[in-house]
PDB file of C-alpha atoms and ligand atoms in Angstrom:
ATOM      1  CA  UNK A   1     -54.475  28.456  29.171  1.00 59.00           C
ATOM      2  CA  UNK A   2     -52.766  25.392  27.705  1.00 54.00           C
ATOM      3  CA  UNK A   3     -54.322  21.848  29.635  1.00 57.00           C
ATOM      4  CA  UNK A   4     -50.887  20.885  30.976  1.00 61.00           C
ATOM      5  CA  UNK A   5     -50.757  24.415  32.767  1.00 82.00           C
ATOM      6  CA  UNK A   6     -54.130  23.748  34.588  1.00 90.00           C
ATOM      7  CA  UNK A   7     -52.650  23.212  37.918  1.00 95.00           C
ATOM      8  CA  UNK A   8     -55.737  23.621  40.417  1.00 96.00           C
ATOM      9  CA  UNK A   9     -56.575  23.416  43.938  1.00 97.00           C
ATOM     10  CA  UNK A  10     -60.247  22.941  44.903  1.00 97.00           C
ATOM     11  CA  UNK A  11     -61.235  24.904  47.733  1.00 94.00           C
ATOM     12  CA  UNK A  12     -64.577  25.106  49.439  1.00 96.00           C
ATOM     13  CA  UNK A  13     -66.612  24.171  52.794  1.00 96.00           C
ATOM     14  CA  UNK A  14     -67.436  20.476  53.616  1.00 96.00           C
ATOM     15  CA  UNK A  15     -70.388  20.386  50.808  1.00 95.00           C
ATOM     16  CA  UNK A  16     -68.985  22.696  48.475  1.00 96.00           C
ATOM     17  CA  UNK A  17     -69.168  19.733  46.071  1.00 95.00           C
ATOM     18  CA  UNK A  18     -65.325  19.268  45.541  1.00 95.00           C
ATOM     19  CA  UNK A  19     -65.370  16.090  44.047  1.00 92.00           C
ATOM     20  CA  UNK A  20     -68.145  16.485  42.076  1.00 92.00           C
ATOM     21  CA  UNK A  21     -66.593  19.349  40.823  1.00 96.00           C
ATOM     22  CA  UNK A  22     -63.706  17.536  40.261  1.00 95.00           C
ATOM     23  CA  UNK A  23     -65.527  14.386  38.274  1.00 93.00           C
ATOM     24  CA  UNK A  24     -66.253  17.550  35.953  1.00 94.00           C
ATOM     25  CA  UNK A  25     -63.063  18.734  35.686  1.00 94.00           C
ATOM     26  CA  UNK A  26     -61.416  15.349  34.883  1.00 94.00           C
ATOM     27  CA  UNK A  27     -63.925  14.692  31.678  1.00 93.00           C
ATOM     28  CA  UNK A  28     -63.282  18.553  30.728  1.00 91.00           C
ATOM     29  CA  UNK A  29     -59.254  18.349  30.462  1.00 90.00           C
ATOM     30  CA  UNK A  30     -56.593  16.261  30.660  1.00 89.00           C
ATOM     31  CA  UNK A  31     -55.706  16.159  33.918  1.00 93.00           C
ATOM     32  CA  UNK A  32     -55.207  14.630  37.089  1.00 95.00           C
ATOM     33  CA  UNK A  33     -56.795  14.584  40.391  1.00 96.00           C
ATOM     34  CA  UNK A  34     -56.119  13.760  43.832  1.00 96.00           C
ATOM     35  CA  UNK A  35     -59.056  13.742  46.475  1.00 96.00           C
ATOM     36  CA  UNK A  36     -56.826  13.454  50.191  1.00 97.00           C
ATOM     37  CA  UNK A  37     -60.318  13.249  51.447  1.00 95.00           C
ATOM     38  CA  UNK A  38     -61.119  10.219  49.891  1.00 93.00           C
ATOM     39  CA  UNK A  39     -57.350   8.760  49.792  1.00 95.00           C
ATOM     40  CA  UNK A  40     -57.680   9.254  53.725  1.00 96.00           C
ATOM     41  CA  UNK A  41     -60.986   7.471  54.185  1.00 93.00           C
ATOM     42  CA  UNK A  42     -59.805   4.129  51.535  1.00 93.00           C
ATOM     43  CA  UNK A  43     -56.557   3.781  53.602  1.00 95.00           C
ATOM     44  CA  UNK A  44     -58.618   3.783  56.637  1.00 95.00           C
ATOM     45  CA  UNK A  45     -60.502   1.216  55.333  1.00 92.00           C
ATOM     46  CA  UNK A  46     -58.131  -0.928  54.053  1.00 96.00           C
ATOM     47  CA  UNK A  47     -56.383  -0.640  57.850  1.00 96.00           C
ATOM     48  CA  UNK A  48     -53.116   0.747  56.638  1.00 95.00           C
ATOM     49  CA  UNK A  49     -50.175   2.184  58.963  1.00 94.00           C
ATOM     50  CA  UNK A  50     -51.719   5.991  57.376  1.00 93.00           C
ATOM     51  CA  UNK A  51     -55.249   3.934  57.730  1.00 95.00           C
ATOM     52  CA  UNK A  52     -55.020   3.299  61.228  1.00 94.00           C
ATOM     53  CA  UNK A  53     -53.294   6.271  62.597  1.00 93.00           C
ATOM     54  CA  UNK A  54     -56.207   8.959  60.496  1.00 95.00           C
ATOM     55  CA  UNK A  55     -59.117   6.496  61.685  1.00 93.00           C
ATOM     56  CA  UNK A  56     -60.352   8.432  64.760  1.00 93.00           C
ATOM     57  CA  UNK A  57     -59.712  11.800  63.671  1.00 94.00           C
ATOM     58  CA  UNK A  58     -61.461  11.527  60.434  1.00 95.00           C
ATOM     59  CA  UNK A  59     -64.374  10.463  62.599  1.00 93.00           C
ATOM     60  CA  UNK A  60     -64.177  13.229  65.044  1.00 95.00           C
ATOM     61  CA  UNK A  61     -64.234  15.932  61.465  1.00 95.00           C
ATOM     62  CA  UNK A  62     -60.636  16.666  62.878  1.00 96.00           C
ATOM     63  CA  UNK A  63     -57.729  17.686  60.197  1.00 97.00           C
ATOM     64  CA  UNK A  64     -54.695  15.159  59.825  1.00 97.00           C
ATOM     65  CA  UNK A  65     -51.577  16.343  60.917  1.00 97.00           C
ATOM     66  CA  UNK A  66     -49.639  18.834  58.442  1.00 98.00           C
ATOM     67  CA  UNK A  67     -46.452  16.937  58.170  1.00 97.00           C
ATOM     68  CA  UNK A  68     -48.057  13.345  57.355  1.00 97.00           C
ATOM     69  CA  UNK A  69     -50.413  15.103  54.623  1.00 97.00           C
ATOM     70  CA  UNK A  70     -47.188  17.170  53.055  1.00 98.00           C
ATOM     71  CA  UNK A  71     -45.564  14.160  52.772  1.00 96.00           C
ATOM     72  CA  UNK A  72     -48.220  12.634  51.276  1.00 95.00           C
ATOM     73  CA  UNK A  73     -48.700  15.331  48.423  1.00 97.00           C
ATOM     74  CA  UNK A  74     -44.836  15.506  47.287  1.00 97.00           C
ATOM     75  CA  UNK A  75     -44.708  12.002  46.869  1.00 95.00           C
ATOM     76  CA  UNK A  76     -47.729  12.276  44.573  1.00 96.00           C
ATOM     77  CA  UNK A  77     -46.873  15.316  42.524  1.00 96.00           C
ATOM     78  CA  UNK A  78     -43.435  13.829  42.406  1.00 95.00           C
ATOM     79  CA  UNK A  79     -45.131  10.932  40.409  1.00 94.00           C
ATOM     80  CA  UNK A  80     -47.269  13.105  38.048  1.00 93.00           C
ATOM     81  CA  UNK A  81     -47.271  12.911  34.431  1.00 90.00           C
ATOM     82  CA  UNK A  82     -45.545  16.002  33.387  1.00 85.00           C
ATOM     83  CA  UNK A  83     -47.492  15.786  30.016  1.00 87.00           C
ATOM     84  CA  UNK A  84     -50.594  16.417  32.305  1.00 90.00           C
ATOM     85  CA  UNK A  85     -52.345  18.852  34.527  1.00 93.00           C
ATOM     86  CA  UNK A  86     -53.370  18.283  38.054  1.00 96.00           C
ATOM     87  CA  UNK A  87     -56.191  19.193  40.529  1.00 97.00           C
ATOM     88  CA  UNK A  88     -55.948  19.068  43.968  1.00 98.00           C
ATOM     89  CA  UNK A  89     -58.768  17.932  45.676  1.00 97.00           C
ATOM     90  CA  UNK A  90     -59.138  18.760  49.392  1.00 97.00           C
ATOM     91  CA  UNK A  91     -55.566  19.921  49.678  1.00 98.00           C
ATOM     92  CA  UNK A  92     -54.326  22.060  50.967  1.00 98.00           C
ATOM     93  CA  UNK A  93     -56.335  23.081  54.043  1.00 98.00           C
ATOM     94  CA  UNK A  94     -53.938  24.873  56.304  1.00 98.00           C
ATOM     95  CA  UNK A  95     -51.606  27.810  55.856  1.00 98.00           C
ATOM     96  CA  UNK A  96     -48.334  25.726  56.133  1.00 98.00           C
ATOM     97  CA  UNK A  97     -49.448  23.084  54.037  1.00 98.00           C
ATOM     98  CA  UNK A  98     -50.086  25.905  51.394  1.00 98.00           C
ATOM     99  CA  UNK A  99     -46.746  27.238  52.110  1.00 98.00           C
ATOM    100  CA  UNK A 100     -45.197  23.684  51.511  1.00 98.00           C
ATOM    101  CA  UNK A 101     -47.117  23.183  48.968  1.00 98.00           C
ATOM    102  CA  UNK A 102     -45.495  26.354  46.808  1.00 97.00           C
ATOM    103  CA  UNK A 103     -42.510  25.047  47.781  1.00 98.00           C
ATOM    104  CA  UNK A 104     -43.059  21.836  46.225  1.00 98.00           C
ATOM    105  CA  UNK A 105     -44.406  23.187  43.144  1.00 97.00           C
ATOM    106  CA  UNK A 106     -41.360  25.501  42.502  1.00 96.00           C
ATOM    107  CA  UNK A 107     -39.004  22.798  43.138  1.00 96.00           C
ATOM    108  CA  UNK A 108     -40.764  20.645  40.273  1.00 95.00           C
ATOM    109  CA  UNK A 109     -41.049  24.336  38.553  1.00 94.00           C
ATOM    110  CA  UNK A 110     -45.209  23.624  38.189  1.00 94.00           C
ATOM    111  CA  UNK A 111     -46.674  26.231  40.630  1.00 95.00           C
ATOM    112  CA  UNK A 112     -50.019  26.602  41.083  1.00 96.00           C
ATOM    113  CA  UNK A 113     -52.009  28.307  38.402  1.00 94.00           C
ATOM    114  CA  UNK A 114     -55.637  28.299  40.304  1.00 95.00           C
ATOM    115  CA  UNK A 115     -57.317  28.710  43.326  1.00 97.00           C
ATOM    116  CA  UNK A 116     -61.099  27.235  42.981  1.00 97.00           C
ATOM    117  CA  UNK A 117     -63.136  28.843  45.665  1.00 97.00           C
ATOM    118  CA  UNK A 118     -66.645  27.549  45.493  1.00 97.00           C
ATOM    119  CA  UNK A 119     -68.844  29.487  47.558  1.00 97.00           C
ATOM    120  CA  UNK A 120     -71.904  28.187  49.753  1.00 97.00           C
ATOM    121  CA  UNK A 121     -73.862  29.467  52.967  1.00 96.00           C
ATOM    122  CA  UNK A 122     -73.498  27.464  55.652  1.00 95.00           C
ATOM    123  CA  UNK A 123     -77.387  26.691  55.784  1.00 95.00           C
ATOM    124  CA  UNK A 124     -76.818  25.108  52.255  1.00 96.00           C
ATOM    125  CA  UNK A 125     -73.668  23.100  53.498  1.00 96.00           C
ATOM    126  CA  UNK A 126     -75.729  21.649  56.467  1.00 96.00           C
ATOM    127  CA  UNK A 127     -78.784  20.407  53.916  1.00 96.00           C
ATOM    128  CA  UNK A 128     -76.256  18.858  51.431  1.00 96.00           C
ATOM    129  CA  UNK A 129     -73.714  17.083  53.970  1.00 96.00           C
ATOM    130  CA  UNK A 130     -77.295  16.186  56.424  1.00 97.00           C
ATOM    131  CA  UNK A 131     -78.683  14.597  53.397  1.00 97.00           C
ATOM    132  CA  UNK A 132     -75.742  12.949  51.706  1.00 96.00           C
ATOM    133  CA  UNK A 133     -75.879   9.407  51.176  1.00 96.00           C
ATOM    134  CA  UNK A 134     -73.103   7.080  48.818  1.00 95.00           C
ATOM    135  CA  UNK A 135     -74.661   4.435  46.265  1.00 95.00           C
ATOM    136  CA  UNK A 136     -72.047   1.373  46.441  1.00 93.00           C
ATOM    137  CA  UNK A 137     -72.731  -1.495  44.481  1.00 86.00           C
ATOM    138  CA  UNK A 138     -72.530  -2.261  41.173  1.00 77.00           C
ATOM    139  CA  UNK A 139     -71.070   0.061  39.403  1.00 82.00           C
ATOM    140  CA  UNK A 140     -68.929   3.710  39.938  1.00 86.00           C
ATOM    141  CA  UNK A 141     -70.177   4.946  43.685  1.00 88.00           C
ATOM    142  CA  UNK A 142     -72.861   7.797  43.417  1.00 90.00           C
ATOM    143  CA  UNK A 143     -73.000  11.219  45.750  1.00 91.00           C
ATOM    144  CA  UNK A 144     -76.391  11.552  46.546  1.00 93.00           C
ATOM    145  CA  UNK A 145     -78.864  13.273  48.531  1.00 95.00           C
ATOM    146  CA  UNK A 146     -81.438  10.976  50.662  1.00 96.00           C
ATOM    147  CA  UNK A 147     -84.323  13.828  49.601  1.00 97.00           C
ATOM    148  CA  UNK A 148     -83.540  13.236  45.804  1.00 96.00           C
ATOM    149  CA  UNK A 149     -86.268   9.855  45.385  1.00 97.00           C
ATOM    150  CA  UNK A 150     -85.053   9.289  42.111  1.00 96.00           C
ATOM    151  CA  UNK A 151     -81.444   9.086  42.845  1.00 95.00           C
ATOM    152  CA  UNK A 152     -82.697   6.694  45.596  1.00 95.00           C
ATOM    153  CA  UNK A 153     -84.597   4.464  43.329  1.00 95.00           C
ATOM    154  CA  UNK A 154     -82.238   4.472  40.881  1.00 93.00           C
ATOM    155  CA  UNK A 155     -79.584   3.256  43.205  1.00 94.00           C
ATOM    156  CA  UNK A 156     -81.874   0.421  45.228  1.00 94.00           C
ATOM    157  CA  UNK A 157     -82.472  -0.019  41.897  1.00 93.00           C
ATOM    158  CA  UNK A 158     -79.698  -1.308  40.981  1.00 91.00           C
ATOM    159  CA  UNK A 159     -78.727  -3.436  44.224  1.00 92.00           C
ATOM    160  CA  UNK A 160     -77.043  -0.395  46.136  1.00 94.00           C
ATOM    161  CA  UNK A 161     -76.459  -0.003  49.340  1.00 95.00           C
ATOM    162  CA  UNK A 162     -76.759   3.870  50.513  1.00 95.00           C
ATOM    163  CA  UNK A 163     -74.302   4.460  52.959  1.00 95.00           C
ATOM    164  CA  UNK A 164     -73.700   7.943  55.266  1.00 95.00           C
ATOM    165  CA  UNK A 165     -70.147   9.133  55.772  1.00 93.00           C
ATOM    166  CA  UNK A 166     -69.415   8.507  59.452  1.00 91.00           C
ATOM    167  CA  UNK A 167     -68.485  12.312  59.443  1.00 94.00           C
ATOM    168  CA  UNK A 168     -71.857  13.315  57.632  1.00 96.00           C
ATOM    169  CA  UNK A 169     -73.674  12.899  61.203  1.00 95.00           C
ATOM    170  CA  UNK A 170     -75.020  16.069  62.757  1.00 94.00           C
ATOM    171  CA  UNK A 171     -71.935  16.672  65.732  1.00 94.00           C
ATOM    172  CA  UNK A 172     -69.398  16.171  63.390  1.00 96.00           C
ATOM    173  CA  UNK A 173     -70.781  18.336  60.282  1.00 96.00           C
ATOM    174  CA  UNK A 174     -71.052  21.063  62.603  1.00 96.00           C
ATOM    175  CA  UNK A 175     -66.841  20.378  63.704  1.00 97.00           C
ATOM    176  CA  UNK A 176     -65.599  20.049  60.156  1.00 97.00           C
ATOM    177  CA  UNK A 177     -67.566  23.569  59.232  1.00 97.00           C
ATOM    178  CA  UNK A 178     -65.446  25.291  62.106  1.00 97.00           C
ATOM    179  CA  UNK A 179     -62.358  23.186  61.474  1.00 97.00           C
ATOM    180  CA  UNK A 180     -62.951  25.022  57.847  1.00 97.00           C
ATOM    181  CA  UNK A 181     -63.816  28.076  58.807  1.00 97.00           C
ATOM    182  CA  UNK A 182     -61.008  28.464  61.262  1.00 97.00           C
ATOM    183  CA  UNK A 183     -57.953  26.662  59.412  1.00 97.00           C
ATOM    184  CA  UNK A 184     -59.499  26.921  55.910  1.00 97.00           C
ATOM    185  CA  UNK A 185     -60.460  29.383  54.925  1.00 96.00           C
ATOM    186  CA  UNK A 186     -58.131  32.025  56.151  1.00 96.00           C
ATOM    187  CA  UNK A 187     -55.957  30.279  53.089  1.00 96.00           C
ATOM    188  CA  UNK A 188     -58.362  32.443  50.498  1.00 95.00           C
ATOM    189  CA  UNK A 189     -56.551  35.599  52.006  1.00 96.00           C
ATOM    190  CA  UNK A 190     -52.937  33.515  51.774  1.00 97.00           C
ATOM    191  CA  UNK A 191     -53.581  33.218  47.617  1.00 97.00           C
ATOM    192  CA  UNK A 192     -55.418  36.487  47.212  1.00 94.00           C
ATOM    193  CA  UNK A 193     -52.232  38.793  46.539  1.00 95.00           C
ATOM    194  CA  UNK A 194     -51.294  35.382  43.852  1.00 92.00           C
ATOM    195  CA  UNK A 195     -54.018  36.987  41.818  1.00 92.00           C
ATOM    196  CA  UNK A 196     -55.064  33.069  41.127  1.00 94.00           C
ATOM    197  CA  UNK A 197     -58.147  32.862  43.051  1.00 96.00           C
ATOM    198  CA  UNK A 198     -61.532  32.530  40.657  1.00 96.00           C
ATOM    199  CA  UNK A 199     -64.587  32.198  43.549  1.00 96.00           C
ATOM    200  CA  UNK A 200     -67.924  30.354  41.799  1.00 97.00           C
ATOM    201  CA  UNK A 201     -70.973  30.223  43.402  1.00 97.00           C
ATOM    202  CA  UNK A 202     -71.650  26.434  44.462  1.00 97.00           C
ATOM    203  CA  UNK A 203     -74.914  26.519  44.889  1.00 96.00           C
ATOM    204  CA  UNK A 204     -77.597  24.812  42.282  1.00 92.00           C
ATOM    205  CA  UNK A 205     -77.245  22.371  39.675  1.00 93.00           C
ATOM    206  CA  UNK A 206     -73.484  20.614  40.199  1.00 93.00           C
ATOM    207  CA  UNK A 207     -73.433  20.826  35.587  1.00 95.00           C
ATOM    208  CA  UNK A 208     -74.001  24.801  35.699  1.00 96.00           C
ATOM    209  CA  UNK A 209     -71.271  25.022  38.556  1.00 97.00           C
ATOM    210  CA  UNK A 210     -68.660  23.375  36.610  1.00 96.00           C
ATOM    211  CA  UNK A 211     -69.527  25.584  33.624  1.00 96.00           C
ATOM    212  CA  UNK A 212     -68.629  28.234  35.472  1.00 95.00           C
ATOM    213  CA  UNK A 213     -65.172  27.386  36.573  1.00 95.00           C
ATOM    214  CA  UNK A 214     -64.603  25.782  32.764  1.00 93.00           C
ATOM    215  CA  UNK A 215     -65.685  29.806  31.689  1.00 93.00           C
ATOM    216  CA  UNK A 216     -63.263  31.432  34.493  1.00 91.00           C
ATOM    217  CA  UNK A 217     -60.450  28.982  33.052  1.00 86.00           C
ATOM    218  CA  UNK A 218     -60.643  29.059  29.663  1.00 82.00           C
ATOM    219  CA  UNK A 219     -61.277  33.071  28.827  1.00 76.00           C
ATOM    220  CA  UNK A 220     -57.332  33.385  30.883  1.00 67.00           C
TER     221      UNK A 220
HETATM  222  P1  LIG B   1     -63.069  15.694  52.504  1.00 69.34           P
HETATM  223  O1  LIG B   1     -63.467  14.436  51.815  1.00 69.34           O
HETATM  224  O2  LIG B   1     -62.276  16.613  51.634  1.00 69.34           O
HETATM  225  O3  LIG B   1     -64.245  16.375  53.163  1.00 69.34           O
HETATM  226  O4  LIG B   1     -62.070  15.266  53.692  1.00 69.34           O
HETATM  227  C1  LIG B   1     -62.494  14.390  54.714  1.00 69.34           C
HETATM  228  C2  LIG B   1     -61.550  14.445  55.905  1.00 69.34           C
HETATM  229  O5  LIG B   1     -60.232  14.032  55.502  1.00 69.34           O
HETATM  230  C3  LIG B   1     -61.350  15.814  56.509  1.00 69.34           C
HETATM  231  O6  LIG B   1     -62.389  16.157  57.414  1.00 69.34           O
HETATM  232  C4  LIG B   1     -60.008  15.626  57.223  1.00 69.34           C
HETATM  233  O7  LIG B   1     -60.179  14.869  58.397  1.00 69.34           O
HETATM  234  C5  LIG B   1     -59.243  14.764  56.238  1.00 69.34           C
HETATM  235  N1  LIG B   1     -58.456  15.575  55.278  1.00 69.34           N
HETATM  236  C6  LIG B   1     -58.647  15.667  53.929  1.00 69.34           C
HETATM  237  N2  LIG B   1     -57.744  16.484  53.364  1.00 69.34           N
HETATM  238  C7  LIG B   1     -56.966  16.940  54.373  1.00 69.34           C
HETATM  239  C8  LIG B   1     -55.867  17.836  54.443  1.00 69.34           C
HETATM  240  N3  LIG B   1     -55.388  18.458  53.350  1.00 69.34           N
HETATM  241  N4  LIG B   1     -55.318  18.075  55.666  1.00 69.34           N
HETATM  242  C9  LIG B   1     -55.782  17.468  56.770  1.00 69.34           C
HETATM  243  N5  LIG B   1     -56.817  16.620  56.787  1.00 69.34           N
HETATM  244  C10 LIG B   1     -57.413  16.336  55.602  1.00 69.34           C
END
């Protein structure tokens, strides 16, 4: 498949490793990515009008209403390089925001050309989002897990600060992996007849996973 036709959407449980997946991805082909995860949580941060209004639910594992995150995806795929490819990172996460989203796509005549479905148990979720810590400080920020003592070294090491997602505590992992399995995932049957869909086991070593979904790409 040429790189400028790699139009993907991530897909997977809280833990799945989306955007370590899509770190992969990036280095792999020329593309673009968009985490709305991770867009959500820096505007809340930064106390924007979107900031302020996603605070709490983002908190509470809740999803952001469809019509503010719809708006926010056309206005970034109107923006994209056409030149480029693009993965979608967390997005989207509910049957009408899949349904915009194709109409989007065939208005800028760039549908989607994958559907990522990285596959983990739920035990396997729990242990990865229970564990996961962020290394901020100097430096690119650093997914790890608190069990992993070298990752931990490495980042005290270099003056970080490990820091748990306020929806990583134990209440709120368990909302966000029914908020999946209940909104999600019910978009894997919504693609299915698209005949776009290439499911990867997530589990083990992040490296081998993206292998596999470079191998499911590239033999199309
Ligand atoms: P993530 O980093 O992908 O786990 O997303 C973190 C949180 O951001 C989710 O639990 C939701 O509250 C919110 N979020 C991210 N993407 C979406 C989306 N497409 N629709 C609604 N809420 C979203």
């Amino acid at each position: 498949m040429p790189d400028n036709r790699m139009h993907i959407a991530l897909f997977g449980p809280p833990g799945a490793g989306k955007s370590t997946q899509s770190k992969f991805l990036l280095k792999r082909w020329p593309i673009v990515s968009l985490s709305t995860g991770k867009m959500l949580r820096e505007e809340a941060a930064a106390g924007t009008e979107l900031g302020l209004k996603v605070r709490e639910l983002l908190g509470r594992g809740e999803l952001v209403d469809d019509e503010t995150m719809i708006a926010t995806i056309r206005k970034w795929l109107e923006n994209l390089p056409p030149d480029k490819g693009f993965l979608l990172d967390g997005f989207p996460r509910t049957i009408p925001q899949a349904e915009a989203l194709d109409e989007i796509l065939n208005e800028l005549g760039r549908p989607l050309t994958g559907v990522v479905n990285l596959k983990l148990s739920v035990s396997e979720a729990v242990y990865r989002l229970g564990g996961r810590r962020i290394c901020y400080g100097a430096g690119p920020e650093e997914i790890i897990h608190i069990n992993d003592e070298e990752a931990v070294d490495r980042c005290l090491a270099r003056g970080g600060l490990l820091v748990q997602r306020a929806d990583d505590l134990p209440n709120v992992i368990v909302k966000r992996l029914n908020v999946y399995e209940g909104e999600t995932e019910p978009l894997l049957a919504y693609y299915r007849p698209h005949n776009i869909v290439l499911t990867v086991d997530a589990s083990g070593d992040p490296e081998a996973v993206a292998q596999r979904i470079v191998f499911g790409f590239e033999k199309k």
